[in-house]
PDB file of C-alpha atoms in Angstrom:
ATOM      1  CA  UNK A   1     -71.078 108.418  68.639  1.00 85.00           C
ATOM      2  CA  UNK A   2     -68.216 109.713  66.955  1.00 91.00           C
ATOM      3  CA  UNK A   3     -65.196 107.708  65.528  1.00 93.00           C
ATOM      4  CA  UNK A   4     -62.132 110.223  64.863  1.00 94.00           C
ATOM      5  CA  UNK A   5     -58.272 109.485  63.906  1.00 94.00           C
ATOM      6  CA  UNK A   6     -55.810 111.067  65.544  1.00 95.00           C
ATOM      7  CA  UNK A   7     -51.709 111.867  65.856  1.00 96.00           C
ATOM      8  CA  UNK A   8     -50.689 112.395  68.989  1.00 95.00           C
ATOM      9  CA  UNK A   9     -47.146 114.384  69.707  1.00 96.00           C
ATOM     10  CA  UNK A  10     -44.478 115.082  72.099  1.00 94.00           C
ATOM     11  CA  UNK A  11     -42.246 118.440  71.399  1.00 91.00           C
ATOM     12  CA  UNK A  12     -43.461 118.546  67.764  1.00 92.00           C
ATOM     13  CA  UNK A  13     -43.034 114.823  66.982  1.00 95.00           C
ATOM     14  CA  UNK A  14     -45.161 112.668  66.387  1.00 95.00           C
ATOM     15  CA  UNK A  15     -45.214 109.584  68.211  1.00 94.00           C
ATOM     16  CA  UNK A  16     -48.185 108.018  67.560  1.00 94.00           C
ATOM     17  CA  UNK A  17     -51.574 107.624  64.685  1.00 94.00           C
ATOM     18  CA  UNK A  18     -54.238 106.190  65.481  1.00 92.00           C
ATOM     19  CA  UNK A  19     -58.386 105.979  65.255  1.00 91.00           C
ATOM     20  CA  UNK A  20     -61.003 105.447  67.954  1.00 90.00           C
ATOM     21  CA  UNK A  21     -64.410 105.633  68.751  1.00 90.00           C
ATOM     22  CA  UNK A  22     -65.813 108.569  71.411  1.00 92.00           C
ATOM     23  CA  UNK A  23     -69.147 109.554  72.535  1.00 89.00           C
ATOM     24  CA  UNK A  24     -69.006 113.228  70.791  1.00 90.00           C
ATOM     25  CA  UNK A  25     -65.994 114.720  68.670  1.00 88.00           C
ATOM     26  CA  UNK A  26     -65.155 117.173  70.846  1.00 92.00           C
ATOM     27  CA  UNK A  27     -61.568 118.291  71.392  1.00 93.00           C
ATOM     28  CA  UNK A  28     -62.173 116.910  75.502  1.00 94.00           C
ATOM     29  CA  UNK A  29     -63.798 114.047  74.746  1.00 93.00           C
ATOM     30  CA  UNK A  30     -61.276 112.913  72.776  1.00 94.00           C
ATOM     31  CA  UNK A  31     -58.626 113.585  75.046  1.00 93.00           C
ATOM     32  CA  UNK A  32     -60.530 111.878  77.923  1.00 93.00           C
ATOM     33  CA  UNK A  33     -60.676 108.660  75.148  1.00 92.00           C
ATOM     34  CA  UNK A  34     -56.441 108.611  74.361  1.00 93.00           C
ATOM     35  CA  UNK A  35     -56.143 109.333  78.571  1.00 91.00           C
ATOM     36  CA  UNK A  36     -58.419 105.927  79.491  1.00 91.00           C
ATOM     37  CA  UNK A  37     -56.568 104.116  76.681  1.00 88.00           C
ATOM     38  CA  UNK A  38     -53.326 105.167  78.455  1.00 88.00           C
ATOM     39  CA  UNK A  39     -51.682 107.851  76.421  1.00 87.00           C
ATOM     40  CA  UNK A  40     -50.378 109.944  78.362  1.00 84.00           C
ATOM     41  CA  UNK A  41     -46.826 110.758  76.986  1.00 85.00           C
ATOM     42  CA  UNK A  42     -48.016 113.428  74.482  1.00 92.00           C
ATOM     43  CA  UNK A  43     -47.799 117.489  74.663  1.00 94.00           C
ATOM     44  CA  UNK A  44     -50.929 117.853  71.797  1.00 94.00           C
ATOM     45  CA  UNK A  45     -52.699 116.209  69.127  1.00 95.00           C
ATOM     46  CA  UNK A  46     -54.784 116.718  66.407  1.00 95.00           C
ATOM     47  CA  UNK A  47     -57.892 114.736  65.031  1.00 96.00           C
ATOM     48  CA  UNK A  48     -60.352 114.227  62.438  1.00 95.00           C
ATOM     49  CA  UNK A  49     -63.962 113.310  63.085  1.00 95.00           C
ATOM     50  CA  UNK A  50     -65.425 110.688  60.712  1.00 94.00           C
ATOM     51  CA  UNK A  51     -68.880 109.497  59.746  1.00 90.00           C
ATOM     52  CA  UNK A  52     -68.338 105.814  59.606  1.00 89.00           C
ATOM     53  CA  UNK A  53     -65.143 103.411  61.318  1.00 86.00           C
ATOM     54  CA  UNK A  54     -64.475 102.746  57.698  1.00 85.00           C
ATOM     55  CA  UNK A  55     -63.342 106.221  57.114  1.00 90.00           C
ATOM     56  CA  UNK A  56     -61.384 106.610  60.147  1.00 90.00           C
ATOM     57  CA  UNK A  57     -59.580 103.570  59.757  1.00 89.00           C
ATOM     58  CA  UNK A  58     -58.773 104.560  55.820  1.00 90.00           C
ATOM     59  CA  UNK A  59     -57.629 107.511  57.410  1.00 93.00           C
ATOM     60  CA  UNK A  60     -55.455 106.297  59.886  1.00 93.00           C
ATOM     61  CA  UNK A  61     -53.942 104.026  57.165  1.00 90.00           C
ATOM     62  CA  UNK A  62     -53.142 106.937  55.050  1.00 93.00           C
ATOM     63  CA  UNK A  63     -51.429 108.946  57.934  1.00 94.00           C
ATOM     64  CA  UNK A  64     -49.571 105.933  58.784  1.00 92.00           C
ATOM     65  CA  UNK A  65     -48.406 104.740  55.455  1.00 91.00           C
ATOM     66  CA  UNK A  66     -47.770 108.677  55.161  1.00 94.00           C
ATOM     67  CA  UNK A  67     -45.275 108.999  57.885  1.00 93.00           C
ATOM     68  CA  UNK A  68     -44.119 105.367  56.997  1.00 92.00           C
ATOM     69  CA  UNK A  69     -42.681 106.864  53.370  1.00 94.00           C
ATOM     70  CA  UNK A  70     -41.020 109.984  54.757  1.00 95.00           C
ATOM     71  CA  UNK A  71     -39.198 108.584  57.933  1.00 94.00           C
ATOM     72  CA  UNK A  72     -38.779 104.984  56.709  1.00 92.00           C
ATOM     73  CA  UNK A  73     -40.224 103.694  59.837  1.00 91.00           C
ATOM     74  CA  UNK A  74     -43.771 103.966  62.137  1.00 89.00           C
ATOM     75  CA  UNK A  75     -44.182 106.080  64.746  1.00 90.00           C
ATOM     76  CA  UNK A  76     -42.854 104.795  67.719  1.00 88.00           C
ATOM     77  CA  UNK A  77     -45.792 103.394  69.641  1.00 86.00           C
ATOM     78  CA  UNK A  78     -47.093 102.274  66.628  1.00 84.00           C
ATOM     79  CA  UNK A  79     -43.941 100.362  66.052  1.00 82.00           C
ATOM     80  CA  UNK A  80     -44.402  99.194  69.867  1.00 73.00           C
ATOM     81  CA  UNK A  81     -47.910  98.196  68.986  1.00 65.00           C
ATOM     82  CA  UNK A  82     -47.174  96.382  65.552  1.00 61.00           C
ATOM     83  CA  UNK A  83     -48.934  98.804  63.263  1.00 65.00           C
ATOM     84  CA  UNK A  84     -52.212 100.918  63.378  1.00 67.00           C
ATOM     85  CA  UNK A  85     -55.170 100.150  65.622  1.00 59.00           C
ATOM     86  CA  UNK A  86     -57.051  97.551  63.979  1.00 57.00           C
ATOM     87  CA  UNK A  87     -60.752  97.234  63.476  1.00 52.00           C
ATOM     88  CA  UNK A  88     -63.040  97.291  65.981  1.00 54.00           C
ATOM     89  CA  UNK A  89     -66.084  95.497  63.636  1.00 63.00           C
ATOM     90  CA  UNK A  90     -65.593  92.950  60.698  1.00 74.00           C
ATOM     91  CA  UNK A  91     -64.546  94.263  57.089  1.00 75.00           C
ATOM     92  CA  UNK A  92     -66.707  93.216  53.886  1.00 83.00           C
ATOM     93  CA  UNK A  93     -65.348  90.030  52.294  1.00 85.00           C
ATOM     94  CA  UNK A  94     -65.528  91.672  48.771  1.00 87.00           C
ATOM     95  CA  UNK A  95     -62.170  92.777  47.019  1.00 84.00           C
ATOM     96  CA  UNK A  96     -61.865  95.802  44.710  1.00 83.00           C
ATOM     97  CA  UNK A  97     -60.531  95.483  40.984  1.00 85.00           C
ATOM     98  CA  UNK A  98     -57.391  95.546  41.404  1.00 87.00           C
ATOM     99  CA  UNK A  99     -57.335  93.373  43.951  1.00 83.00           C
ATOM    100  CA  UNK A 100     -57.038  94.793  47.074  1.00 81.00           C
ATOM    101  CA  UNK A 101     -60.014  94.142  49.976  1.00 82.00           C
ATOM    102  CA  UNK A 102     -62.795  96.149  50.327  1.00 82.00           C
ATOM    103  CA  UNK A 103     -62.153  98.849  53.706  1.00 74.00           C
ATOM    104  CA  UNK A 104     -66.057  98.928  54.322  1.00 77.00           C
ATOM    105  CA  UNK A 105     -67.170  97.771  57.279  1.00 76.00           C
ATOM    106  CA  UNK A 106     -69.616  94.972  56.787  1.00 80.00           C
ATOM    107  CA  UNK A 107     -73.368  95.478  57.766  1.00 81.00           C
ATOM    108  CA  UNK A 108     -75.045  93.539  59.912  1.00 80.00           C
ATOM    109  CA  UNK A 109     -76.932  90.811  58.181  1.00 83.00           C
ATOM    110  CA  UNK A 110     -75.440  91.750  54.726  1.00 81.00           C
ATOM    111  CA  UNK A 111     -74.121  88.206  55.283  1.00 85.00           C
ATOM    112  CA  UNK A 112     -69.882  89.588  55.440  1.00 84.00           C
ATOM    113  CA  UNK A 113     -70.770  92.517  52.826  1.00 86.00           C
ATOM    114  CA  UNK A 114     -70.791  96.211  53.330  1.00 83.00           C
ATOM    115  CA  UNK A 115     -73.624  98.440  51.359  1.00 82.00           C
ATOM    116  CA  UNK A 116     -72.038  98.349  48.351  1.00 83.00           C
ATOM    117  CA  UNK A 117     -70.751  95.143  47.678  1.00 82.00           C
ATOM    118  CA  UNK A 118     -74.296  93.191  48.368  1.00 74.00           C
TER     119      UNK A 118
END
């Protein structure tokens, strides 16, 4: 199992960041994953292949928030959605020192805590 983030595009813009899970990070898996979701107004995209959810989802924050600073705005099926894709498991009830939560996902039976807040 892979889980990748992605922007997809249409003529050079992109119109949508997100993250997902696929059986193998391969360029046609992938596109058979954003196809069965129903994405099917885009000319290309590009991806990242990740270890753990946690990192693609940090990553698909970062592209978002990215794009967010230099148009003022989300993409626009983001916007349509209300954001970036969510989380598919739980997130470790923990917060970091400055405040913010923890972006781990939490581990089974680590009682809400990922490996490094337990």
């Amino acid at each position: 199992m892979a889980f990748v983030s992605y922007r997809l595009f249409r003529a050079n813009r992109i119109v949508r960041i997100g993250k997902g899970t696929v059986s193998e990070g391969s360029p046609e898996a992938i596109k058979q994953y954003l196809r069965a979701r129903g994405y099917s107004h885009f000319t290309h995209f590009d991806y990242q292949v990740h270890s753990s959810e946690s990192a693609a989802f940090k990553e698909e924050k970062r592209l978002i928030e990215s794009y967010e600073r230099k148009t003022g705005r989300l993409p626009p099926r983001n916007e349509r959605a209300g954001g970036g894709g969510g989380r598919v498991g739980a997130r470790c009830k923990s917060a970091l020192q400055n405040g913010s939560p923890c972006m781990h996902s939490a581990l089974p039976g680590n009682y809400g805590f990922c490996g490094v807040h337990r």
